Structure formats: C-alpha cells, structure tokens
Short mmCIF file of C-alpha atoms in Angstrom, two decimals:
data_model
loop_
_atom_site.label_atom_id
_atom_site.label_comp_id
_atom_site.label_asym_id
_atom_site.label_seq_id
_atom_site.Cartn_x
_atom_site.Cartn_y
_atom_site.Cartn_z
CA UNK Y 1 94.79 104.73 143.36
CA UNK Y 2 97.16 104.68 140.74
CA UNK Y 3 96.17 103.75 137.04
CA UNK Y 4 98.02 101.26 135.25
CA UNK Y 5 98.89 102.52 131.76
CA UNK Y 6 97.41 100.54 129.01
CA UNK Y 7 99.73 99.00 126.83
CA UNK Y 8 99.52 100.62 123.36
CA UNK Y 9 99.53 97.92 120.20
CA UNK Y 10 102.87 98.11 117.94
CA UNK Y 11 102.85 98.52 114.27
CA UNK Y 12 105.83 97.72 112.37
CA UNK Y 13 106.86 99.69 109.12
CA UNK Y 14 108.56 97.64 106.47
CA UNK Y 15 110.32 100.82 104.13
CA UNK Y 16 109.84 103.49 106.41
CA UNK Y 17 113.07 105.52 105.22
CA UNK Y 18 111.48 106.23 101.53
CA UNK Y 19 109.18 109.07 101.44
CA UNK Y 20 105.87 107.79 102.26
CA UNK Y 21 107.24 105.54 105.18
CA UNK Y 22 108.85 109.23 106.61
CA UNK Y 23 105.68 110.90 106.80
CA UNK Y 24 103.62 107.65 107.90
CA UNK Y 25 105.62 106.91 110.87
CA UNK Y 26 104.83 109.94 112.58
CA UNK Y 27 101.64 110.28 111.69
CA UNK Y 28 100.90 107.07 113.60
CA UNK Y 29 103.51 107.72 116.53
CA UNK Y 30 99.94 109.24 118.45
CA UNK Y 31 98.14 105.82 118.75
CA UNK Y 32 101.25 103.34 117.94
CA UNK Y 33 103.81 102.46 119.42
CA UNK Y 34 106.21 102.41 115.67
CA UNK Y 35 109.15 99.58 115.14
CA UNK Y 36 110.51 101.26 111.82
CA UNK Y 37 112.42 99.09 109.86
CA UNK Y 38 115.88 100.10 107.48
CA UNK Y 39 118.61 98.12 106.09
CA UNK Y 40 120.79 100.55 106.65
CA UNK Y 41 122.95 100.18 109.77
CA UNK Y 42 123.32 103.93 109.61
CA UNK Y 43 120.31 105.02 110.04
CA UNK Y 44 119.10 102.06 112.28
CA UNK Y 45 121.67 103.49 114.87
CA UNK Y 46 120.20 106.97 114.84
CA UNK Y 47 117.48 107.78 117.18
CA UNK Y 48 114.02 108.77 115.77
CA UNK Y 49 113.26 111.86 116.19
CA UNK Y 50 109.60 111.32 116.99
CA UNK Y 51 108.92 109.89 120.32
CA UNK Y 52 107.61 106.23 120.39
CA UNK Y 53 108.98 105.81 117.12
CA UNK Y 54 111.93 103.12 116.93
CA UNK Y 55 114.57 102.62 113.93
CA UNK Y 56 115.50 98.46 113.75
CA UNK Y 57 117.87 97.11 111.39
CA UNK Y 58 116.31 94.33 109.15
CA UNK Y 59 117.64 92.68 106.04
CA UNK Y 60 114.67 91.70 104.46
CA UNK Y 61 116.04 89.24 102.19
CA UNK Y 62 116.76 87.07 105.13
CA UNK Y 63 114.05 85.29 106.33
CA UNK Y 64 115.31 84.70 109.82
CA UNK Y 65 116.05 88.74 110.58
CA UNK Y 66 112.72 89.45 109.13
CA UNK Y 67 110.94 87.02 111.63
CA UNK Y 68 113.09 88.49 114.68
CA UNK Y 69 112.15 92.13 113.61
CA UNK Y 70 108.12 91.66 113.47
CA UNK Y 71 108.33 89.62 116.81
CA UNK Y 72 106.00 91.79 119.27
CA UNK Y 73 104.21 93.48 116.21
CA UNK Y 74 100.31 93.75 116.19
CA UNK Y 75 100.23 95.04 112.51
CA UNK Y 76 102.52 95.40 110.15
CA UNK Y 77 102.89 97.71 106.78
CA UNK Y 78 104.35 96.89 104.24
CA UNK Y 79 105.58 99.93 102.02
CA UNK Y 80 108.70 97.98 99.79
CA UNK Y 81 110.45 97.66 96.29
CA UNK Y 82 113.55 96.60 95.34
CA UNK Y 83 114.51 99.55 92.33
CA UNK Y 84 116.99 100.70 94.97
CA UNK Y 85 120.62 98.93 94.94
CA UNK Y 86 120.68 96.20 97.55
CA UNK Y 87 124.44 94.35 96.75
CA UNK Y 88 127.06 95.96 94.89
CA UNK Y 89 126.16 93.29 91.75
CA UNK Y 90 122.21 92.47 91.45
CA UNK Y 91 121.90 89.51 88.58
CA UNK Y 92 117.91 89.83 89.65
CA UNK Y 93 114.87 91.70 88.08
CA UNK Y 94 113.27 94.14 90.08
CA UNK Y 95 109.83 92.06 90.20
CA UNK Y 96 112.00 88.48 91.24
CA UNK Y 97 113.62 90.38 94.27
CA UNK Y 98 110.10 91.68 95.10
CA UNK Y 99 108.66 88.37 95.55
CA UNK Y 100 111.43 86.95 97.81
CA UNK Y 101 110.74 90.18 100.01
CA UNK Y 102 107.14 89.91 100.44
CA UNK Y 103 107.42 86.31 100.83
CA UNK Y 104 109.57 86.42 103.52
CA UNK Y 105 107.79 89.45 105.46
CA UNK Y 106 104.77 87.29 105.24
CA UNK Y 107 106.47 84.16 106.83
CA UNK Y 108 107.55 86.37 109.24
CA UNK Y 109 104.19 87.79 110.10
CA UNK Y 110 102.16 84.83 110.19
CA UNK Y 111 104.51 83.31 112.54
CA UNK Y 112 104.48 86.35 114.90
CA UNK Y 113 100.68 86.12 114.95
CA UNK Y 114 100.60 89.36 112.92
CA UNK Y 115 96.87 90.93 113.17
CA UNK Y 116 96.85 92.82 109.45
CA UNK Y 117 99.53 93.60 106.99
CA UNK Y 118 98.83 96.90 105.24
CA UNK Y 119 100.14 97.22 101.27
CA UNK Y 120 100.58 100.15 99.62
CA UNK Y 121 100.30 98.61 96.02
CA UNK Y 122 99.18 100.21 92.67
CA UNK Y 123 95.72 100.61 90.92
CA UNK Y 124 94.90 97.79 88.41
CA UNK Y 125 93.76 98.72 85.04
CA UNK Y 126 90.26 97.80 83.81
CA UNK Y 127 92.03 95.75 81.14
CA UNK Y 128 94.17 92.41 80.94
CA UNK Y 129 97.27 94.94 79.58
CA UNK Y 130 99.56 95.34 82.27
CA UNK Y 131 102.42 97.11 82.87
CA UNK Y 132 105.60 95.30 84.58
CA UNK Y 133 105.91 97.44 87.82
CA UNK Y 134 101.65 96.93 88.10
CA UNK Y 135 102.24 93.74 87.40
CA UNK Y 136 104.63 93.06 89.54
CA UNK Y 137 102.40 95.01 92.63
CA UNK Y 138 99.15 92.87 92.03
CA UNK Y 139 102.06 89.77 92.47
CA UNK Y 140 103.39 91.18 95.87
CA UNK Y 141 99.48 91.29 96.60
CA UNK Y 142 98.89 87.61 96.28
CA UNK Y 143 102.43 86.81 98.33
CA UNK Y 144 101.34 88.81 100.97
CA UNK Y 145 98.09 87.41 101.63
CA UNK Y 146 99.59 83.74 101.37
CA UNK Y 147 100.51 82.40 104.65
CA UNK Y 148 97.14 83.44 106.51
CA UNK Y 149 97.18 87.57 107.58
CA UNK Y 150 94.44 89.54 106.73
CA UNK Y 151 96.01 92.17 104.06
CA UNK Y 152 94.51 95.27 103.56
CA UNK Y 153 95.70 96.67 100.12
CA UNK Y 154 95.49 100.39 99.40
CA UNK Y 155 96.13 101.19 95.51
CA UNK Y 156 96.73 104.77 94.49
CA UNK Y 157 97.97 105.79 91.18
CA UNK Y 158 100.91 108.36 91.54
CA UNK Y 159 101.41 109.48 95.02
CA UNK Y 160 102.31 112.92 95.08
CA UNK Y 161 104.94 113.96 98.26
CA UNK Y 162 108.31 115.46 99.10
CA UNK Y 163 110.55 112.97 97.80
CA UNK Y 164 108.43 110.95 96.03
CA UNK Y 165 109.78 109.40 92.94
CA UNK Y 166 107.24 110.09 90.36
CA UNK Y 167 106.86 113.70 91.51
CA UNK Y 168 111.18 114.45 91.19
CA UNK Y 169 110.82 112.87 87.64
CA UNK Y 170 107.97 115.44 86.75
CA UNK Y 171 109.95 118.07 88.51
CA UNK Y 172 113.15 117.85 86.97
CA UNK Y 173 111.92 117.04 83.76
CA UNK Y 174 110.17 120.43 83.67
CA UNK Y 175 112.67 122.48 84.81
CA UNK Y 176 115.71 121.29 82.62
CA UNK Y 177 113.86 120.50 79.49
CA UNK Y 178 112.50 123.74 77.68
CA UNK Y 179 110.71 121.30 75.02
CA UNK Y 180 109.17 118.15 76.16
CA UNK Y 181 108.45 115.48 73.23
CA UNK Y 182 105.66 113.60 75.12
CA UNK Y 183 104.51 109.96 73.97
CA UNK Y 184 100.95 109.54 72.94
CA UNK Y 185 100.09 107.54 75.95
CA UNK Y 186 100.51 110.68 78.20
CA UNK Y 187 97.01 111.27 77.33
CA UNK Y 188 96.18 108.62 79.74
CA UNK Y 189 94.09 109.40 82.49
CA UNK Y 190 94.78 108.82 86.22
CA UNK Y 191 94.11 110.13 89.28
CA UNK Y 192 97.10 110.81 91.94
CA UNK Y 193 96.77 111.53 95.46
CA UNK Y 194 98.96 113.64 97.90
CA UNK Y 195 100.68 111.86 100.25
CA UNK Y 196 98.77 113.55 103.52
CA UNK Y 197 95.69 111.91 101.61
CA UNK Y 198 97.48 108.44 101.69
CA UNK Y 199 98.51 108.36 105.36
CA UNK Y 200 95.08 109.41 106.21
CA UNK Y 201 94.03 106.52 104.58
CA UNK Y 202 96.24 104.40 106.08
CA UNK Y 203 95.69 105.39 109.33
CA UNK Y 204 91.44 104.67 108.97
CA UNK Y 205 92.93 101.30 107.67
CA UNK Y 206 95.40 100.38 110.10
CA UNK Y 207 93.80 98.50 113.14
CA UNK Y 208 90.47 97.09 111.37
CA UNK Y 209 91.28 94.15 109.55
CA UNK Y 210 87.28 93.12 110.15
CA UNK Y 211 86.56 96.04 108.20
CA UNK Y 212 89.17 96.37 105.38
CA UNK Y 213 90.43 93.55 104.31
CA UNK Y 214 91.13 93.39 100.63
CA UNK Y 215 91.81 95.83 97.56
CA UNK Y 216 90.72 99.16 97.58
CA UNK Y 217 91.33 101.94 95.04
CA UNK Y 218 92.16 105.58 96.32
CA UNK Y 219 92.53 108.71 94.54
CA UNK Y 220 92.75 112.52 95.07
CA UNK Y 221 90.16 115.65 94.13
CA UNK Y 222 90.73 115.21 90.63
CA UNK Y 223 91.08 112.63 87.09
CA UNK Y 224 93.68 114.24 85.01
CA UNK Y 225 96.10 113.24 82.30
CA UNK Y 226 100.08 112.88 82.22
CA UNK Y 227 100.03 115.62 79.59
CA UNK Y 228 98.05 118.13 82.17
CA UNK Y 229 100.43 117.34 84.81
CA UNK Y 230 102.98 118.42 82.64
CA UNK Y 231 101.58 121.83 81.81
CA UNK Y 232 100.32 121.91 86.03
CA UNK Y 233 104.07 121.02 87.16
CA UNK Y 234 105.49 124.33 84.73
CA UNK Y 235 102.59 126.46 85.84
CA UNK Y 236 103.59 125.72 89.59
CA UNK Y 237 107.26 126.47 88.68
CA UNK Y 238 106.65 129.61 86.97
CA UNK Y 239 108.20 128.31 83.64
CA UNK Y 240 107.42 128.90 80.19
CA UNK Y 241 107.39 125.18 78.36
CA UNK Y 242 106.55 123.61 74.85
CA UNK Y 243 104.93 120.50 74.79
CA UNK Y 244 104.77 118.45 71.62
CA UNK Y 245 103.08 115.13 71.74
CA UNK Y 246 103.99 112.54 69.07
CA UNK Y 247 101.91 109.29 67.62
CA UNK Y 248 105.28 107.67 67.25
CA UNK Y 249 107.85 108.10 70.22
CA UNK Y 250 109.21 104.96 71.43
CA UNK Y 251 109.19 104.45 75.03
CA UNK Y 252 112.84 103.79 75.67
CA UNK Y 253 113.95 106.72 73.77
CA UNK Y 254 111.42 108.37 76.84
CA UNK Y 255 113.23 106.70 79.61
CA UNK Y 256 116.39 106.96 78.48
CA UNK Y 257 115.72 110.92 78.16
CA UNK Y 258 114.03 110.98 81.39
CA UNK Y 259 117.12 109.43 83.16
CA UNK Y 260 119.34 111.59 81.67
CA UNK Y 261 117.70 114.63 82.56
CA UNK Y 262 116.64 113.48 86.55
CA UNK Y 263 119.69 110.99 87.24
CA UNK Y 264 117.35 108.59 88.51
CA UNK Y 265 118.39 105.05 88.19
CA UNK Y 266 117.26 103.33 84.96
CA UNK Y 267 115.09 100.15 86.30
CA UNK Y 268 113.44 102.99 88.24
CA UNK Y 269 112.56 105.42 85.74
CA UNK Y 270 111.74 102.84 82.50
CA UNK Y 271 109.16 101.27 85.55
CA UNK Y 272 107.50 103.95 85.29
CA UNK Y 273 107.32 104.94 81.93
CA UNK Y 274 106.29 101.52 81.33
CA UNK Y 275 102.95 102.45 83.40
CA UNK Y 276 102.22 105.37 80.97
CA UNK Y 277 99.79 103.63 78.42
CA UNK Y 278 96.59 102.64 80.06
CA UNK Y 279 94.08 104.77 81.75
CA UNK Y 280 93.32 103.81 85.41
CA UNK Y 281 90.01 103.88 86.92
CA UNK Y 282 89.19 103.90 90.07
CA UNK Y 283 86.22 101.19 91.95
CA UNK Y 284 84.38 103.02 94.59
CA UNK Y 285 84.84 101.57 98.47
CA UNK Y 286 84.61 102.97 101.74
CA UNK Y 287 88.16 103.79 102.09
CA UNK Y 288 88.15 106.40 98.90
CA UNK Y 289 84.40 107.81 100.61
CA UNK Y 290 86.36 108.51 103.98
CA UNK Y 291 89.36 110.39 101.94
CA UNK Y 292 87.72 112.01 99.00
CA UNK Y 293 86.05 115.33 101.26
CA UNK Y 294 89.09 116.60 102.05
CA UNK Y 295 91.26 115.11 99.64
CA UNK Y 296 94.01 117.71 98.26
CA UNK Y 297 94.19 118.75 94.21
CA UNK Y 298 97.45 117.48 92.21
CA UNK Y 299 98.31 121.29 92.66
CA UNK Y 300 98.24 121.63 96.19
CA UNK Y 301 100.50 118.31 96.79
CA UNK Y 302 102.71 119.59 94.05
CA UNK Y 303 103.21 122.38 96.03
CA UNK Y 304 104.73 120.90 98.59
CA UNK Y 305 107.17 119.11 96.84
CA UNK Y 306 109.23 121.97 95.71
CA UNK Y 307 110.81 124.30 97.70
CA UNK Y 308 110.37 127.86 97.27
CA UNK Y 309 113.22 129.37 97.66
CA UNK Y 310 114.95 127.58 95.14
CA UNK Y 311 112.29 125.95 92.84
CA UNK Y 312 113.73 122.96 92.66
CA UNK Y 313 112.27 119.68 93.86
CA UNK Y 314 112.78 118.84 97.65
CA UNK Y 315 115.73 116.29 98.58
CA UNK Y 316 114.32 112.61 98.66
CA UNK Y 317 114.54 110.87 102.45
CA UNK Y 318 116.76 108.27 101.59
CA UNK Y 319 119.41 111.04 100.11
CA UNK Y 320 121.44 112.21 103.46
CA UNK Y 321 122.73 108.59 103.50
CA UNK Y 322 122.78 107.39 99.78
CA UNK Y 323 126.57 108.34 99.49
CA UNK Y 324 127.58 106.29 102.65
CA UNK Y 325 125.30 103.61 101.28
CA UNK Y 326 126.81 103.59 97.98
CA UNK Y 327 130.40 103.26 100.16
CA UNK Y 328 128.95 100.54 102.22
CA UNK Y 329 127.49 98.46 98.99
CA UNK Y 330 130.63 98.88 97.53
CA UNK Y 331 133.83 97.61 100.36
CA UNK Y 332 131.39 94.84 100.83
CA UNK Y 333 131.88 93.99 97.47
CA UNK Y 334 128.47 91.39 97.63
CA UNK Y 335 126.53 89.79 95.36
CA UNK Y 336 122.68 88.64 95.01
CA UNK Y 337 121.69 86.83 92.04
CA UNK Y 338 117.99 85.51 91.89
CA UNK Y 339 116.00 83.77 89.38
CA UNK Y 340 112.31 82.85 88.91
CA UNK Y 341 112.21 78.97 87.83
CA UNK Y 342 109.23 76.70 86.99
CA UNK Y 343 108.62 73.65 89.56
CA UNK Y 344 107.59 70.40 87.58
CA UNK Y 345 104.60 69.33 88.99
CA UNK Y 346 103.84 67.70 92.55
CA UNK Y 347 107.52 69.12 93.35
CA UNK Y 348 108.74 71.16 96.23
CA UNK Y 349 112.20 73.24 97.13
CA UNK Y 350 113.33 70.00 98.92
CA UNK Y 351 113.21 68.54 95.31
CA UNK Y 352 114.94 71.57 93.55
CA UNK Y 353 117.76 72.10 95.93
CA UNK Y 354 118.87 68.38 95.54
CA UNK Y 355 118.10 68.44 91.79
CA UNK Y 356 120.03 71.60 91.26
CA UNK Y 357 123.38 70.53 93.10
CA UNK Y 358 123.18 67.15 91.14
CA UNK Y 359 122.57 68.47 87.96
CA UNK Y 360 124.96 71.20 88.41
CA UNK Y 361 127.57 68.46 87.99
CA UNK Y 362 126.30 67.05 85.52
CA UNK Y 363 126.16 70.19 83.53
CA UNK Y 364 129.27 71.36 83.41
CA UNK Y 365 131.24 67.88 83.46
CA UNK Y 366 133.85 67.48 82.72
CA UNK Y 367 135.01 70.81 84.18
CA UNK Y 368 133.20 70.80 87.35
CA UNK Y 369 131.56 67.95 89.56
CA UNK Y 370 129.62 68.10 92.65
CA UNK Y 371 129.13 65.92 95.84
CA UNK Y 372 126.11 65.75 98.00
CA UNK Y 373 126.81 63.91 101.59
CA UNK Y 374 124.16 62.06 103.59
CA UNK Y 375 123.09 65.02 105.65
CA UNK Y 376 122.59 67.53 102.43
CA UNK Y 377 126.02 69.38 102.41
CA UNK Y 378 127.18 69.96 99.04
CA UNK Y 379 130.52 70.36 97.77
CA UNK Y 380 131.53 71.97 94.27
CA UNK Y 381 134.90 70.73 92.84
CA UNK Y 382 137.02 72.05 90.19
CA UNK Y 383 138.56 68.66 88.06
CA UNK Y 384 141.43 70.46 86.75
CA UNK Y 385 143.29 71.22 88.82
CA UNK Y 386 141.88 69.24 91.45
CA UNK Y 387 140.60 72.29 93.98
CA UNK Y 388 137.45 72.94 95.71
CA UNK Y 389 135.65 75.73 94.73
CA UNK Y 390 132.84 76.31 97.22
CA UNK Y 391 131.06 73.94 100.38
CA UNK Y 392 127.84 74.54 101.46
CA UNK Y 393 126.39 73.42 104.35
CA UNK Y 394 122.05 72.21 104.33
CA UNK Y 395 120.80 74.31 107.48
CA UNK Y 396 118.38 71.81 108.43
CA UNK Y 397 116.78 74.18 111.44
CA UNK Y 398 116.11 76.77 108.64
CA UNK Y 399 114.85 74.64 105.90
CA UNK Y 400 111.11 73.73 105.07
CA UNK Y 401 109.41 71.80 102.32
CA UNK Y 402 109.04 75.15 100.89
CA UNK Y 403 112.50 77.05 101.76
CA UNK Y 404 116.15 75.07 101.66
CA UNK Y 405 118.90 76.43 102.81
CA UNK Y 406 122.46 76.11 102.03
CA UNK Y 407 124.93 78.47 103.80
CA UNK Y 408 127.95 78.50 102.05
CA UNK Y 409 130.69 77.89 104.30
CA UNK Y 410 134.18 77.75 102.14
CA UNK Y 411 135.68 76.74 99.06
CA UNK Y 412 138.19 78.90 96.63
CA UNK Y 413 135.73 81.05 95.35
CA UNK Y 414 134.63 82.49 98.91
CA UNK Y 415 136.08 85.17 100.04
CA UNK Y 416 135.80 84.18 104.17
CA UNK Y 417 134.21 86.05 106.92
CA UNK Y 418 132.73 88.93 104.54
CA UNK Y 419 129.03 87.64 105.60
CA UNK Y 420 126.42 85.29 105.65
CA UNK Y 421 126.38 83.96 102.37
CA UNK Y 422 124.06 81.37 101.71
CA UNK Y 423 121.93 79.47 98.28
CA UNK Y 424 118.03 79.33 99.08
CA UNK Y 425 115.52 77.85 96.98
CA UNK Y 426 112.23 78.90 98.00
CA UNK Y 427 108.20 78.30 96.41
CA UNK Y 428 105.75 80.64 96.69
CA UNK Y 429 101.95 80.45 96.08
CA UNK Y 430 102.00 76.66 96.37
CA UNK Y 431 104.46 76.22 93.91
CA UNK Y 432 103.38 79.03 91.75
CA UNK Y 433 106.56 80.50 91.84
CA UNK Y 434 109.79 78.81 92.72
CA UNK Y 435 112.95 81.19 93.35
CA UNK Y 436 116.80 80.17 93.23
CA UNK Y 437 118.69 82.97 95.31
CA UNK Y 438 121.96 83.73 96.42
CA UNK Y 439 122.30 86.19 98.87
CA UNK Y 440 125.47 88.06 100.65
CA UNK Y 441 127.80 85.97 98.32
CA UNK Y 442 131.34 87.15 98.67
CA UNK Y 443 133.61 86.04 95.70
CA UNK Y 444 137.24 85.27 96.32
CA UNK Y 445 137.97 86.86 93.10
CA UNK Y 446 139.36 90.16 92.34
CA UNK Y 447 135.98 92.14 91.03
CA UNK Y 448 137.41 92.85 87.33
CA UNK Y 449 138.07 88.66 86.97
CA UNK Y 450 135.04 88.14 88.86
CA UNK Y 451 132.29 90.10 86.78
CA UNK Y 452 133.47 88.24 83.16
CA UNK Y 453 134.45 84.93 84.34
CA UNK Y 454 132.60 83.46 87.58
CA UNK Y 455 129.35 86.23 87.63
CA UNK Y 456 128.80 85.62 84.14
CA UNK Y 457 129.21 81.72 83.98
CA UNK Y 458 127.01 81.51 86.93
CA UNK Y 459 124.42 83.42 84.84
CA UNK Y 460 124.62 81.01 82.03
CA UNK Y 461 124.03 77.95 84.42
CA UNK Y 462 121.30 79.39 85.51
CA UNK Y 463 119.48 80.51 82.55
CA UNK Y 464 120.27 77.14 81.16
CA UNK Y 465 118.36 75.39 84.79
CA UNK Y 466 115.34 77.37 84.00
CA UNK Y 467 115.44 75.49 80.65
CA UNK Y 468 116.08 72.41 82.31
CA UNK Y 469 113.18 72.54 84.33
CA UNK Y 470 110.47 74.11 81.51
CA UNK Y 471 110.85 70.81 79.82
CA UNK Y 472 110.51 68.99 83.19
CA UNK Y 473 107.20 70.80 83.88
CA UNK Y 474 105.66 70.65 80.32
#
C-alpha cells in the first residue's frame, strides 16, 4: 500500500537575500518547506537554487502584500532593517522605517495564525546606555511580540559571515588603512559569533515556541575586544598594521573615515560605530548551552569571509543585483517619508488621520486648504491659483482603529499610474508609537523642483504636526 507523504510545515524568511538569510534558507530547506521573501522583483523571478526553497516578492511596507505573503506559513523569521535604500528619496530614520516593518509583519502573522516568529535582534547591554541601532532592535522586539505570536528572539553581538556587514567594515578597514586611529571605546568587550553558529541556533529554535519563547543571548568560543579584532583581522590577512588608540577621537570623525575607506552607506556604518562604547555581556540560557561546544573562534569565521586568492573580503549577497536595484529605485523616481508622532491620550489613528487633514488646512491657510467629504476622502487645494493639488481616497476595507488609509488617487502633484501611493497613519504598542507614512508617492514634479520646494515643505509640515501634537499630549 502506498504511503501518503506527510505534508512538511512552511517557514517563511522575511530578509533572506542579506547574508545571514542566504545561508539560513538552505540550511533549513532539509526539514522546511522555505517561502523566501525579497523586494526585489529581480530576484523574486529567479528560481532558488536549493530545492524546496521558494523566492516571493513582498513589499514589506505594505501591510496588505505582507499578509498575502505569510498566508500558508507555520513560522516565520524575521531577519530585517531598513539601512538599505528602499525609495529613491527616504525623509525617514532608519529606526521609524523599522517599526512600520515589524509592525506590519506582525499583523500579518497573527492573522495567518503564525505558530512563532523568530528575531534575529542584538544583545542588550547590562546598562540603561544604549546605542541607537540596539535601541532600535530591543523596539522591533516589543512590535513583534504585539499582536499575539510567540517570538523567539536570538541576540548575538557581531555576526561574523561572508557578506556580513560588520565583518567587510573590519576587512576593508584593515587592508586600506596602514595606521588605524582607534577610539577608546574599542576596548569594549563583546563576543561575536560565526554565522554557521547562528543558523545552528536558529534551527534548535525554529519549531519550539513551547520551549523558546523570549530573549536569549548567543555568543561564539571567545570574549574579545574591538581593538583585538583589529590586530586578529591583519594577522588573518597577512598585513603589517599600526594601531594607535586615542582618549579623545570623536565618533563621527570614525564613521566618516570608516565610510570613506569601505564605501558603505553612512546610516549603515555611523550605526555601528554608534554600538562601539559599551561592553556586552552575555545571560546564560539553553540556546547559548546547545551552541557553545562547537561554537567556532572569531578566527575561524573570519576566515571564511575573505577569499584567498585575493585577500580581499568576499562579495556581499545582495551585490549581483545592487546596480539594477539602484536603476530600478531610481526610473521610479518614489518617495517614502515617515515620521514618529506622539498620540494625545485616549486617541487612536482614526483620530490622527482626520486631525491631520483638518489641520493641514489650517496650517498653511491662506495658501492651501483642505476638504474632507462624508465618507473620509480628502482633497488638498491650492488657493492661488485655484488648482487641486492631490485627492485621496479613505480605503475603508483597509483601515482599522489602529491603521487609516488614504490612497492617493490624483491631484497636480501626482504623477499618475507610477504606483500605489497611499498616506497611512498607523499606532503601535497601544498607542505607544503612532507613525505618519507615505509610501510609493510619485511627485508630478520634475525631481530638481521637487527635492527644494514640495519634499522640503512637506518636511516642515510635518515636523511642525509633531509639535502640534506634543502640546496636545502634555
């Protein structure tokens, strides 16, 4: 008699182009079947090439794609930031676009019945100082585990693989600079891990929510400072370096030098620099007693980040594509602009989005006024001359007490059929954190009028709304 086969449970990875979501998928292909999610429609249209491994286009930053893309998932992991260029203008920080993300992916997976979302966060330090990008992981933490799924939250220090950002840094660093002027906090004390030591961690995770759920710390063989890194990275590369550590070296003089000598983007490399000054120590768990027998030294992972035959660090995942990327950003010629604002009290997004479009008019009379019909659509008109300068329809069927949505539809300063473009305002953490967002914005506007008149006015609105609303809320 013939066997049925048994259905095998489906993970979904959330960044599984960048480097640790290239080795993970794979490594999970054996008892998974693996829905890898990209934004780029490039690589989405590529076949894997591991069997039962699956690329699926996904724009995280909509809610509704996000929700169509986890449908059938078991478990989901969760392995995003937003330092990479999403829109060809960003008027967002890094930790902002972060929270609309993990938001929306964990919307998305409590309405698919997700079992566990996995996070690959960051290790906390012992005291209250923290660092921006750590900050801004411990926030994606508490996003995640809002709407109901178990999260299981692994937090290494520096993950060392091929590709990995904070290993290329170290790399090219060493190899172009023959002096390195180190600040003091290089001293600090961490503990990275090699990748292969992370996806075996993941992989003991993954599939026991029961069992892990919550924070754990992970490490590799070995505690070691920035400074001996330094001194491990030129050993492994055979080169002779000086390495001068000063009291007084301010840190953006560091990134600055660091970008310059890597080419890595700015928010990206002043992130991490930003991490340098604390030491980071790890709380024992299961998860870390599982790993740390065979865990690899910062050596051995270093290793295998360079290639041998030309010493020079190993290409990151995401490169074969960034140029056609870059070309795609650019002839869409879109914008996303989001902003963290405070919610007065006993408010909701309902409340903002109406109190934004009225006092929008208000505002900026006698230049601009706005009209808000019966059913929510809003319309923004120009006095002088007498033109209309964008309509937005309220998408009722996508808006909650906590999301509103306004797609916008029209108007002068659209440019028409370029994409979805749409205004959300959306809470998070019970009101916590409330977020005013446009996404896939087309302007009408030639982009050298655009970027000092209509990009930079709608900056100044908006910074003068999150005034608005402090007051309201004190």
């Amino acid at each position: 008699m013939k066997e049925t086969p048994v259905e095998r449970m489906r993970v979904a990875i959330a960044g599984a182009s960048g480097f640790i979501g290239t080795a993970l998928a794979p490594a999970l292909a054996d008892r998974f079947e693996v829905t890898a999610l990209t934004r780029s429609p490039a690589r989405a249209a590529t076949p894997h090439p591991t069997p039962g491994v699956s690329w699926r286009h996904c724009d995280l930053f909509c809610a509704r794609e996000v929700e169509t893309a986890l449908a059938g998932s078991h478990y989901a992991v969760y392995l995003v930031h937003s330092l990479a260029p999403s829109s060809r203008l960003t008027q967002a920080r890094p930790r902002d676009m972060d929270l609309v993300l993990a938001d929306n992916f964990a919307r998305a997976a409590a309405a698919n019945g997700v079992r566990q979302i996995l996070f690959v966060s960051g290790v906390m330090p012992q005291s209250y100082r923290f660092s921006p990008l750590l900050w801004s992981r411990r926030e994606v933490e508490m996003v995640l585990a809002s709407h109901g799924t178990p999260l299981t939250a692994l937090r290494p220090s520096l993950v060392v693989g091929p590709g990995g950002t904070g290993p290329s840094l170290l790399i090219d660093l060493v190899r172009r600079l023959p002096l390195l002027l180190l600040p003091d906090a290089a001293s600090s004390l961490t503990r990275p891990i090699a990748l292969a030591d992370l996806v075996r961690a993941i992989r003991l995770c993954l599939g026991q929510p029961e069992r892990f759920n919550g924070a754990f710390d992970i490490g590799g063989a070995s505690t070691l400072s920035y400074e001996e890194m330094v001194r491990q990275t030129a050993d492994v590369l055979g080169l002779r370096r000086r390495i001068l550590r000063l009291a007084v070296l301010p840190i953006p003089l560091v990134s600055l030098t660091a970008r310059l000598a890597s080419g890595a983007p700015a928010a990206m490399v002043g992130a991490i620099v930003e991490s340098l000054p604390q030491d980071t120590r790890m709380q024992g768990n299961a998860v870390q007693e599982a790993i740390a027998p065979k865990a690899l030294s910062f050596r051995e992972a270093l290793v295998d980040c360079i290639d041998p035959a030309t010493k020079r660090r190993r290409p990151k995942p995401r490169q074969p594509l960034a140029r056609q990327e870059r070309a795609r950003l650019r002839s869409q010629s879109l914008v996303r602009s989001i902003q963290r604002v405070i919610l007065p009290p006993g408010q909701d997004a309902a409340w903002i989005g109406g109190n934004y479009f009225r006092w929008l008019g208000r505002c900026c009379w006698p230049l601009v006024r706005s009209r808000i019909d019966a059913a929510g659509n809003v319309e923004v008109w120009a006095s002088v001359p007498r033109l209309k300068l964008l309509a937005l329809r309220y998408r009722a069927d996508e808006s909650t007490p906590s999301r509103q949505v306004y797609e916008i539809q029209g108007g002068a300063l659209a440019r028409p059929g370029a994409g979805r473009a749409r205004f959300e305002f959306q809470t998070l953490l019970n009101g916590r954190y409330t977020m005013t967002a446009i996404h896939d914005y087309a302007p009408a506007l030639p982009w050298y009028l655009y970027l000092p008149t209509q990009a930079l006015g709608h900056w100044l609105v908006m910074r003068r709304y999150q005034g608005r609303l402090a007051r309201l809320a004190r």
